[in-house]
CSV table of C-alpha atoms and ligand atoms in Angstrom, one decimal:
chain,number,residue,atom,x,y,z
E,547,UNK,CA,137.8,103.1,59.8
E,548,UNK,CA,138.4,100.0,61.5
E,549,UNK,CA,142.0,98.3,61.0
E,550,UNK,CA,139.8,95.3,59.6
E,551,UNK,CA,138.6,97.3,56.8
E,552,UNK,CA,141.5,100.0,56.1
E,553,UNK,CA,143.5,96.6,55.9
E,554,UNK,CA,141.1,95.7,53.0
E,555,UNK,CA,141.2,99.0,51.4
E,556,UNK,CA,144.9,99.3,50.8
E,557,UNK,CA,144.4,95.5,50.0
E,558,UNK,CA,142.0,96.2,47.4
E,559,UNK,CA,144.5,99.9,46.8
E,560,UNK,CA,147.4,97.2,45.8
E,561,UNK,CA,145.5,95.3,43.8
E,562,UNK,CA,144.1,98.2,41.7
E,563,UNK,CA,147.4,99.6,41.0
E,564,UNK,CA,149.0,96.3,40.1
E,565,UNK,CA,146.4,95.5,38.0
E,566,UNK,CA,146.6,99.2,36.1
E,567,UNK,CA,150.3,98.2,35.4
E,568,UNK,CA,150.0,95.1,34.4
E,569,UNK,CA,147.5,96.4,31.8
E,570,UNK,CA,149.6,99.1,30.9
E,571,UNK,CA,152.7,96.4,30.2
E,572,UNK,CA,150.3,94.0,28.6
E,573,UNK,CA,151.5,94.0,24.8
E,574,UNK,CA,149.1,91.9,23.1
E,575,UNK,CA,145.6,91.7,23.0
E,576,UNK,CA,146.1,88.1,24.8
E,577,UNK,CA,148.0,89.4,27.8
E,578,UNK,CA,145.5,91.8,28.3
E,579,UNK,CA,142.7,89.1,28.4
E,580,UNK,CA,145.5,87.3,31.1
E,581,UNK,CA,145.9,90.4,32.9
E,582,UNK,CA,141.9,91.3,33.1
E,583,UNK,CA,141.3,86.9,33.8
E,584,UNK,CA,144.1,87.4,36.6
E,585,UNK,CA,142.3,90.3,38.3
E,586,UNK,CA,139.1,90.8,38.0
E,587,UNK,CA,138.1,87.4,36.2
E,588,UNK,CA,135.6,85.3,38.3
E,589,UNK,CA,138.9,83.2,39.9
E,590,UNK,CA,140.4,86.7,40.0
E,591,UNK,CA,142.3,88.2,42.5
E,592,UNK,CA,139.6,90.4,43.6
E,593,UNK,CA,136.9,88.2,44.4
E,594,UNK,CA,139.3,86.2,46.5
E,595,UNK,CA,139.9,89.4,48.4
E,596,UNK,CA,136.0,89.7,48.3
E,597,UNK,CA,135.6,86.0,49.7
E,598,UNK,CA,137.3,87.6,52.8
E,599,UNK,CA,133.9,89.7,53.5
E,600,UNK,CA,132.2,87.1,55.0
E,601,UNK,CA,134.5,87.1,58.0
E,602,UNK,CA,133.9,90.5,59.1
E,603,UNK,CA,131.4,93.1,60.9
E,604,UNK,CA,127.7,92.9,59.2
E,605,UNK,CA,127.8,97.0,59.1
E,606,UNK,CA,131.5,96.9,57.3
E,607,UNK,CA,130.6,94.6,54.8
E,608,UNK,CA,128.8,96.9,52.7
E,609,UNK,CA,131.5,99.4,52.2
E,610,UNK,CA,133.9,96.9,51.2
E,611,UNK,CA,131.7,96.1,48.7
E,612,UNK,CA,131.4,99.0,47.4
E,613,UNK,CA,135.3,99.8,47.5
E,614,UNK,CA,135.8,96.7,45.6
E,615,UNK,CA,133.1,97.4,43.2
E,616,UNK,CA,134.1,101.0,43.0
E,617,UNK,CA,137.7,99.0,42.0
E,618,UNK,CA,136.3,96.6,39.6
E,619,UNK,CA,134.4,99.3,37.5
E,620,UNK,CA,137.7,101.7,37.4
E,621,UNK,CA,140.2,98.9,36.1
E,622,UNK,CA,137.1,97.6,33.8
E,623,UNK,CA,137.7,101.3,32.3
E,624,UNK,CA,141.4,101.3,32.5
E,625,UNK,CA,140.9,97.7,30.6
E,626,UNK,CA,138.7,99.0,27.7
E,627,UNK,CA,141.4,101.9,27.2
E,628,UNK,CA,144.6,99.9,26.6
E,629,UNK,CA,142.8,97.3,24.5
E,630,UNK,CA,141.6,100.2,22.7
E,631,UNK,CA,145.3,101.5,22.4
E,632,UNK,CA,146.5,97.7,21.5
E,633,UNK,CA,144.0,97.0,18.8
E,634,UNK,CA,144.9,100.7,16.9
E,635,UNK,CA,148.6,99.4,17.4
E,636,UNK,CA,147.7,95.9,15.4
E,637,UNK,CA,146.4,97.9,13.1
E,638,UNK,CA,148.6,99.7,12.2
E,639,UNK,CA,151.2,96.6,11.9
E,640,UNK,CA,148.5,95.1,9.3
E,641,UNK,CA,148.6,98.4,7.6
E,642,UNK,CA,152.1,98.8,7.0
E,643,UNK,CA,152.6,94.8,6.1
E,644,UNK,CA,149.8,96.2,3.0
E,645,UNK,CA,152.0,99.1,2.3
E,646,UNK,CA,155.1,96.1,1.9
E,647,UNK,CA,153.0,94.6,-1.5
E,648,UNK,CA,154.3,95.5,-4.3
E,649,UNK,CA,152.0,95.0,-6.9
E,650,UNK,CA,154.4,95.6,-10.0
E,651,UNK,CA,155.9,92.6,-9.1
E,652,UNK,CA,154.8,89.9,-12.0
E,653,UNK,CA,152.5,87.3,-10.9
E,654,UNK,CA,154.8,83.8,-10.8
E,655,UNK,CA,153.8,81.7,-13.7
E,656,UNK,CA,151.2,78.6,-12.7
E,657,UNK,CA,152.6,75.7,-14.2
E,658,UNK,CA,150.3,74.1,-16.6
E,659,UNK,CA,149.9,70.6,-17.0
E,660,UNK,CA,150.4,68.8,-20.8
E,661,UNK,CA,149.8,66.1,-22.4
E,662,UNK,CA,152.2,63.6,-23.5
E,663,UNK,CA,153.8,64.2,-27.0
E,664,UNK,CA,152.8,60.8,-27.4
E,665,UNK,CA,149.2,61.1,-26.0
E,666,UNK,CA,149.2,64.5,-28.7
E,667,UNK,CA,150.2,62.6,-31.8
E,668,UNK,CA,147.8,59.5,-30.8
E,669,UNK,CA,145.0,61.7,-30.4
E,670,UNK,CA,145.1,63.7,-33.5
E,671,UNK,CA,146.0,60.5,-36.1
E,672,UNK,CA,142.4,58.7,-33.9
E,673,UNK,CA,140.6,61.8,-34.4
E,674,UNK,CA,141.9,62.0,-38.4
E,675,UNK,CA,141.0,58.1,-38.4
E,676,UNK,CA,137.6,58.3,-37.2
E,677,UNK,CA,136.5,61.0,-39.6
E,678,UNK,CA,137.4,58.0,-42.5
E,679,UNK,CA,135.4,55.4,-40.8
E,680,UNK,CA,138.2,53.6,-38.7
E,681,UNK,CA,137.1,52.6,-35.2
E,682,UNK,CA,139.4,52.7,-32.0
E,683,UNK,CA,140.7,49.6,-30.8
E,684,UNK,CA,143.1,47.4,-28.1
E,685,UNK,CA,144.5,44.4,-27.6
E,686,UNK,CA,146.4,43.2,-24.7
E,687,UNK,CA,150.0,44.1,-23.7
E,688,UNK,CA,150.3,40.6,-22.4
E,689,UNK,CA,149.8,38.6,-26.1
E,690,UNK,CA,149.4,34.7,-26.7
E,691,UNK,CA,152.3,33.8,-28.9
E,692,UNK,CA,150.0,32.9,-31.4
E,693,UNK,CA,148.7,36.1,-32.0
E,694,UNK,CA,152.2,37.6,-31.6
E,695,UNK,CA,153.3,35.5,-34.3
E,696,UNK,CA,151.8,32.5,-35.8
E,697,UNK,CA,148.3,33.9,-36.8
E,698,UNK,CA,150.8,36.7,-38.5
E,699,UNK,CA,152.1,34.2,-40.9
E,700,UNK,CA,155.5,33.8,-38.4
E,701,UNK,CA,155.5,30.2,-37.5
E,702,UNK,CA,157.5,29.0,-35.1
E,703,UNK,CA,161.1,28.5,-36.1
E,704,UNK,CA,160.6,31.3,-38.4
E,705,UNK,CA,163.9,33.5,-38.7
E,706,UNK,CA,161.4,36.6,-38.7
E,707,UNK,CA,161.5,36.1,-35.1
E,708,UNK,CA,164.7,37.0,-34.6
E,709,UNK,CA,163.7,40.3,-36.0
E,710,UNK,CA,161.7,41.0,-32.9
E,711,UNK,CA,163.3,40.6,-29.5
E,712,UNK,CA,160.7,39.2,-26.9
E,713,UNK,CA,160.0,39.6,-23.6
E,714,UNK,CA,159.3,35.7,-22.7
E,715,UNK,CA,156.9,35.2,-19.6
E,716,UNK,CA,156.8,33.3,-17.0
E,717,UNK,CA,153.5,31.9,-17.7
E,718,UNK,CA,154.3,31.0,-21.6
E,719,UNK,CA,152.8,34.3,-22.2
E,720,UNK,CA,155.1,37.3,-23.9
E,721,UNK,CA,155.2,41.3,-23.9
E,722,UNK,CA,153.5,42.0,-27.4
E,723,UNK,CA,155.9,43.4,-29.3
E,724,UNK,CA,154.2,45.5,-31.7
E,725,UNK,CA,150.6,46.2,-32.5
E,726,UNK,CA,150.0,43.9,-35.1
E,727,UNK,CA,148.8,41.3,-32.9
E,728,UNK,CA,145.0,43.1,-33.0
E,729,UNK,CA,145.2,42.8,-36.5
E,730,UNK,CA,143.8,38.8,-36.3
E,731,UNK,CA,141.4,39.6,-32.7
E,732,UNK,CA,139.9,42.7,-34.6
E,733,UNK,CA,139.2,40.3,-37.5
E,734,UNK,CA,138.0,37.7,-35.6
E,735,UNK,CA,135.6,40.3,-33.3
E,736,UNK,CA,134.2,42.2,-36.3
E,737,UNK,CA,134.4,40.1,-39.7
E,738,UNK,CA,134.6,42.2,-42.6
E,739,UNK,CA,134.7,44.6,-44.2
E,740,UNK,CA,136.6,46.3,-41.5
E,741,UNK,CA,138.3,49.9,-40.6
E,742,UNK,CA,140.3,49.4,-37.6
E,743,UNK,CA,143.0,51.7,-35.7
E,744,UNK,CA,144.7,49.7,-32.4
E,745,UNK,CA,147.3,52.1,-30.9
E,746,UNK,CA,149.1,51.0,-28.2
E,747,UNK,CA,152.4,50.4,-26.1
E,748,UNK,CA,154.5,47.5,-27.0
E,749,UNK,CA,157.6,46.3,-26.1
E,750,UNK,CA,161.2,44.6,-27.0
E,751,UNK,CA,163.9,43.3,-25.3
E,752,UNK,CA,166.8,45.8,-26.4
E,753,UNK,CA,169.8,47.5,-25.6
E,754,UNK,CA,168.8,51.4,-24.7
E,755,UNK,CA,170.1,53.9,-26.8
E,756,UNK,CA,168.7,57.1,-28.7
E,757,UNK,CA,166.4,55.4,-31.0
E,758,UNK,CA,165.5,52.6,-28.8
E,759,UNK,CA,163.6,51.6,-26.1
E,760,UNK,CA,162.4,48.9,-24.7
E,761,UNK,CA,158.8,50.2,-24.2
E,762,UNK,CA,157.5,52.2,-26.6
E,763,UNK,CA,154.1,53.4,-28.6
E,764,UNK,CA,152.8,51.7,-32.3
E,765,UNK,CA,149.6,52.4,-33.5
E,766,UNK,CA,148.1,49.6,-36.0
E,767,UNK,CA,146.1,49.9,-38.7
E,768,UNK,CA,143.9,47.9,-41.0
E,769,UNK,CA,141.7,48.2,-43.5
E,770,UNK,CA,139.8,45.4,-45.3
E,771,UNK,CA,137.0,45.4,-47.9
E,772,UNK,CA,136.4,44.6,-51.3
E,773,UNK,CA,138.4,46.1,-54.1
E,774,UNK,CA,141.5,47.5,-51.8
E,775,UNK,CA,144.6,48.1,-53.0
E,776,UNK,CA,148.3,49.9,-52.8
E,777,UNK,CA,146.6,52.6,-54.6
E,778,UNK,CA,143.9,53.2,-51.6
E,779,UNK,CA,147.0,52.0,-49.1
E,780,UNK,CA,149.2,54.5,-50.4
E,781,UNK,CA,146.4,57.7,-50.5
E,782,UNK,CA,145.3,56.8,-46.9
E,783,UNK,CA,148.8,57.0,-45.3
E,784,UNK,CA,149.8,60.6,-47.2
E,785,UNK,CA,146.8,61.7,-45.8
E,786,UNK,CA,147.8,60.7,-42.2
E,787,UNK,CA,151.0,62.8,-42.5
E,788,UNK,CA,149.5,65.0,-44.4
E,789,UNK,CA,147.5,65.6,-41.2
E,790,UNK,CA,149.7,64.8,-38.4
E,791,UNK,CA,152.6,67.3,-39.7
E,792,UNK,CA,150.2,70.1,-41.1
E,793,UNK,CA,151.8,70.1,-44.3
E,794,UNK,CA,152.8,68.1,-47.5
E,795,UNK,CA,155.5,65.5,-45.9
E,796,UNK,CA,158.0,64.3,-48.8
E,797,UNK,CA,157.7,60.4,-48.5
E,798,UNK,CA,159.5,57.7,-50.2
E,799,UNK,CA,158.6,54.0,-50.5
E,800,UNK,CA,160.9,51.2,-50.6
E,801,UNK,CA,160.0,47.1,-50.2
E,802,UNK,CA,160.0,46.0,-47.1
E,803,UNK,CA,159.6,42.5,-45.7
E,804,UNK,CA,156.8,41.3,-43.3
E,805,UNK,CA,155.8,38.1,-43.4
E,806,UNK,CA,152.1,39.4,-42.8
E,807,UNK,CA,152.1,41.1,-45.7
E,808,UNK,CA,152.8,40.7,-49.4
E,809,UNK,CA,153.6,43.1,-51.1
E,810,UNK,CA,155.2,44.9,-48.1
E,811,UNK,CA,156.8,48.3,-47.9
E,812,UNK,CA,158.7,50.9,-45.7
E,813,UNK,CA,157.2,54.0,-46.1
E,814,UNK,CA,160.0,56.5,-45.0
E,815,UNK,CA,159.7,60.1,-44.7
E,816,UNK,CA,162.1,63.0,-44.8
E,817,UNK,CA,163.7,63.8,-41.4
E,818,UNK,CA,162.2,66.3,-39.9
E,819,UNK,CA,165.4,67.1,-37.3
E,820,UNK,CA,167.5,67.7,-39.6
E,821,UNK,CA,165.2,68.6,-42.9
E,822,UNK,CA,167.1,65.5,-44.9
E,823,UNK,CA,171.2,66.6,-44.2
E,824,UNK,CA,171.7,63.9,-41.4
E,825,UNK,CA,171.8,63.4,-37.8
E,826,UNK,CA,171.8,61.1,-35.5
E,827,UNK,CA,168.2,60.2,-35.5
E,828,UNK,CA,168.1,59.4,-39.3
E,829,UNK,CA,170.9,57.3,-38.8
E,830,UNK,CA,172.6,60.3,-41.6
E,831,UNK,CA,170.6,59.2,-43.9
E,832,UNK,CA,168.1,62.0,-43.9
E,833,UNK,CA,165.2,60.1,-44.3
E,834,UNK,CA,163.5,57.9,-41.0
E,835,UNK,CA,161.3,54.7,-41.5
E,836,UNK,CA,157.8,55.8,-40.0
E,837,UNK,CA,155.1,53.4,-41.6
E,838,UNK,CA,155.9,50.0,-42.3
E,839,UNK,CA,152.7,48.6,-44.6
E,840,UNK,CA,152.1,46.0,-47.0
E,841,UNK,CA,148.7,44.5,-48.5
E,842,UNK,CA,147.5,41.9,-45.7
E,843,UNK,CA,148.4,38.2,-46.3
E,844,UNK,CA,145.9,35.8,-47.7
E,845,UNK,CA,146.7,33.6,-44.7
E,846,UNK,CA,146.4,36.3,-42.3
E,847,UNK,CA,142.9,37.0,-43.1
E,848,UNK,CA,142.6,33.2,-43.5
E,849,UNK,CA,143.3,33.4,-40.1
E,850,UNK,CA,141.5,35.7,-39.1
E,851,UNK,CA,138.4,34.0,-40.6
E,852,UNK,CA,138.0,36.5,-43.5
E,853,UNK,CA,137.3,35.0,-46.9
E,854,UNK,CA,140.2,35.9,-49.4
E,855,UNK,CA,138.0,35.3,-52.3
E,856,UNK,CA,135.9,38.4,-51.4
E,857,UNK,CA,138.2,40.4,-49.6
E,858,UNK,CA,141.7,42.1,-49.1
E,859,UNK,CA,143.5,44.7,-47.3
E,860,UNK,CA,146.0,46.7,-46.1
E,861,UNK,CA,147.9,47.4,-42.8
E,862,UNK,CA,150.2,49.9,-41.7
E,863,UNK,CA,152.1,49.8,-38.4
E,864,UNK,CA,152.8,53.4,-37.3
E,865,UNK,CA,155.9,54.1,-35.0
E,866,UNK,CA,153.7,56.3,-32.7
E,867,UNK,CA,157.1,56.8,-30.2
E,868,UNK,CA,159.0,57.7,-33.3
E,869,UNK,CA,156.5,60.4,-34.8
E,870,UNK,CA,155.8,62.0,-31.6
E,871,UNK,CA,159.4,62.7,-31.4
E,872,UNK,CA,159.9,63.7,-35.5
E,873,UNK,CA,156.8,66.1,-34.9
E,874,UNK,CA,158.3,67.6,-31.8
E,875,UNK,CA,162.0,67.4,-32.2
E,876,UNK,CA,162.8,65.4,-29.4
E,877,UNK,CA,166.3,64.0,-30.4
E,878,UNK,CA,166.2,61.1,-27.6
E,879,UNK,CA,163.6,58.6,-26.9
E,880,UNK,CA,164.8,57.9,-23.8
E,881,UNK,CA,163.2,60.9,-22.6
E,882,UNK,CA,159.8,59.8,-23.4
E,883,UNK,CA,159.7,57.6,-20.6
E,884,UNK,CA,161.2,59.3,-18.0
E,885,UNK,CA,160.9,62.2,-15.7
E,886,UNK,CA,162.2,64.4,-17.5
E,887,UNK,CA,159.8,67.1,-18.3
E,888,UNK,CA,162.2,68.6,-21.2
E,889,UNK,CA,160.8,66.4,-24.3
E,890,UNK,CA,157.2,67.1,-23.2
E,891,UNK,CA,158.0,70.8,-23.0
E,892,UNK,CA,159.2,70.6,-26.2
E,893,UNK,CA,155.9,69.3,-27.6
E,894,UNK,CA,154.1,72.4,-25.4
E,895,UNK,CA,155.8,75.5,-27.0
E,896,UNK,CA,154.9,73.7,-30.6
E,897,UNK,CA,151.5,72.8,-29.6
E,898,UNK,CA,150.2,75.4,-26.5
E,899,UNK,CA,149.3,73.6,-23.4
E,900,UNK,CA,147.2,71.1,-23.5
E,901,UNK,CA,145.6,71.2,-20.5
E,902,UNK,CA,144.0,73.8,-19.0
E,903,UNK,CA,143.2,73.7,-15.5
E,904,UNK,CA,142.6,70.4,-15.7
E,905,UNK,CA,140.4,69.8,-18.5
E,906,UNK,CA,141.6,70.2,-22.2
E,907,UNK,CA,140.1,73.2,-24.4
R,1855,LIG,N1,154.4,45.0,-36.8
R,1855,LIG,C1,155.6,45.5,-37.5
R,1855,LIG,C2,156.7,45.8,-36.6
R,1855,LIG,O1,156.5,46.2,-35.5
R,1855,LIG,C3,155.3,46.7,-38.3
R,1855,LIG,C4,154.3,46.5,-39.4
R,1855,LIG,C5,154.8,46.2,-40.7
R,1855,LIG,C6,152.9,46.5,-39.2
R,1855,LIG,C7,153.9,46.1,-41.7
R,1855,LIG,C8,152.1,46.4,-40.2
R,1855,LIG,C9,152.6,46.1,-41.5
R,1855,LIG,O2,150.7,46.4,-40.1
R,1855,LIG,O3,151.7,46.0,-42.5
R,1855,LIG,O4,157.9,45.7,-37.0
């Protein structure tokens, strides 16, 4: 051999060896890609000993070749061997992070989404209204003072204004402050006769405690035709918590005075909290105003363009806010309207959730 070409054989030697214990240290499927790219890749480091070829004897040449061939085909064995042993080594890793699983362990509980006790209650009294004939209606949360008031028999000037703190906007406009306000736009839309339900979020300028808010939920009601009175006023509204609570409710009626109405009544019911002993949602006086109603006023419906010598009416304004929380024992109304998810659990373990993966049963 020629010390050209015995120079290149221990060359190529070196390289072979390296390259076997390199492969034997690789310790990852990855470093043995590097360590087979490194060596015998097509930059690798044995086709830059093979560039050298070129520069020798035509009758040498040919051996080189074939020692570096003879090289490439051992380490691509050697190469297929460790990733062989590497791959049963991964393996076995995945195998023993199964064997970790316990599957006694309880599945963690998805949370499910609900409806607001508020959304419930609304639902259910529309639902128990449409099946007598009422349609579902809205007004605007932004009201015209006259609807607000003066088409509800409270001019202005009126001490029954003073019963209602107002939100006063900027643009003479005000925050409706109850529901009523549809009464007179749901006349004036449809004419009579006319079955009506206008639930909606209303609002008062008060000081924050327990049993008040300044945003909360009233759903109106209104009925006109010929012939109507307390008689059908009062049968309609045991029938709505009749419905709403699942069982008899033990109401109690008492006059009441709202200037859009005459006669006008409170319709109280027995607290549900604390079943009629006292607390503080009753006030201790075991009974809690839900329904204020009366017979419409002749100048309401004149108002609303209805003739009083054919027909007359009744209206109820339900404290939507305040039944959601009688239904579903939620002693604070605060909670109602904020984040806290407590008051709306409340209403779930009574009621089952009520959504299921996103859609309601
Ligand atoms: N709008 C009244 C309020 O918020 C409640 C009310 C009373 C509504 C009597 C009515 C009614 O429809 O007939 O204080």
């Amino acid at each position: 051999m020629s010390s050209g070409m015995e120079e290149m054989a221990s060359q190529i030697d070196d390289l072979q060896k390296k390259a076997e214990s390199d492969a034997q240290s690789a310790g990852s499927l990855e470093a043995l890609q590097a360590v087979q790219a490194a060596f015998i890749g097509r930059g690798g480091a044995l086709n830059e000993i093979l560039r050298g070829i070129g520069k020798m004897p035509a009758e040498q040449r040919g051996q080189v070749g074939q020692m570096a061939n003879q090289a490439k085909k051992t380490l691509e064995e050697r190469f297929a061997l460790r990733r062989k042993e590497l791959e049963a080594a991964a393996g076995q890793a995945e195998q023993s992070k199964v064997a970790q699983y316990d599957p006694t362990i309880p599945a963690r509980r998805e949370a499910v989404g609900s409806l607001h006790p508020v959304t419930i209650v609304q639902r259910q009294i529309e639902e128990v209204f449409s099946r007598l004939g009422f349609i579902v209606v809205t007004g605007p949360e932004m009201e015209s003072e006259y609807y607000n008031f003066e088409a509800l028999n409270i001019p202005p000037m009126h001490p029954a204004r003073d019963m209602q703190d107002t939100f006063w906007l900027g643009n003479g406009k005000l925050l409706r402050t109850h529901t009523s306000p549809v009464q007179v736009r749901a006349m004036e839309k449809y004419g009579a006769p006319l079955r009506v339900i206008a639930p909606g979020r209303c609002f008062r300028y008060e000081t924050i405690d327990a049993s008040h808010e300044n945003t909360f939920f009233q759903l109106e009601g209104l009925l006109i035709d010929r012939n109507i009175s307390i008689a059908n006023l009062i049968a309609v509204m045991k029938l709505l918590l009749t419905e709403v609570f699942q069982r008899e409710v033990e109401v109690r009626l008492r006059p009441g005075f709202f200037p859009f109405v005459e006669p006008g009544f409170e319709l109280d019911m027995r607290c549900e909290i604390c079943g009629g002993a006292g607390c503080p949602t009753c006030k201790h006086s075991g009974w809690v105003e839900v329904l204020p109603c009366g017979m419409v006023h002749p100048n309401v419906l004149k108002y609303g363009g209805i003739d009083t010598d054919v027909y007359t009416g009744f209206a109820f304004g339900l404290g939507l806010t305040r039944l959601a929380m009688m239904k579903y024992g939620v002693r604070d109304i605060r909670v109602l309207n904020s984040g806290d998810l407590r008051g709306i659990i409340a209403a779930e373990k009574l009621t089952g959730p009520t959504i299921v993966n996103g859609s309601r049963p």
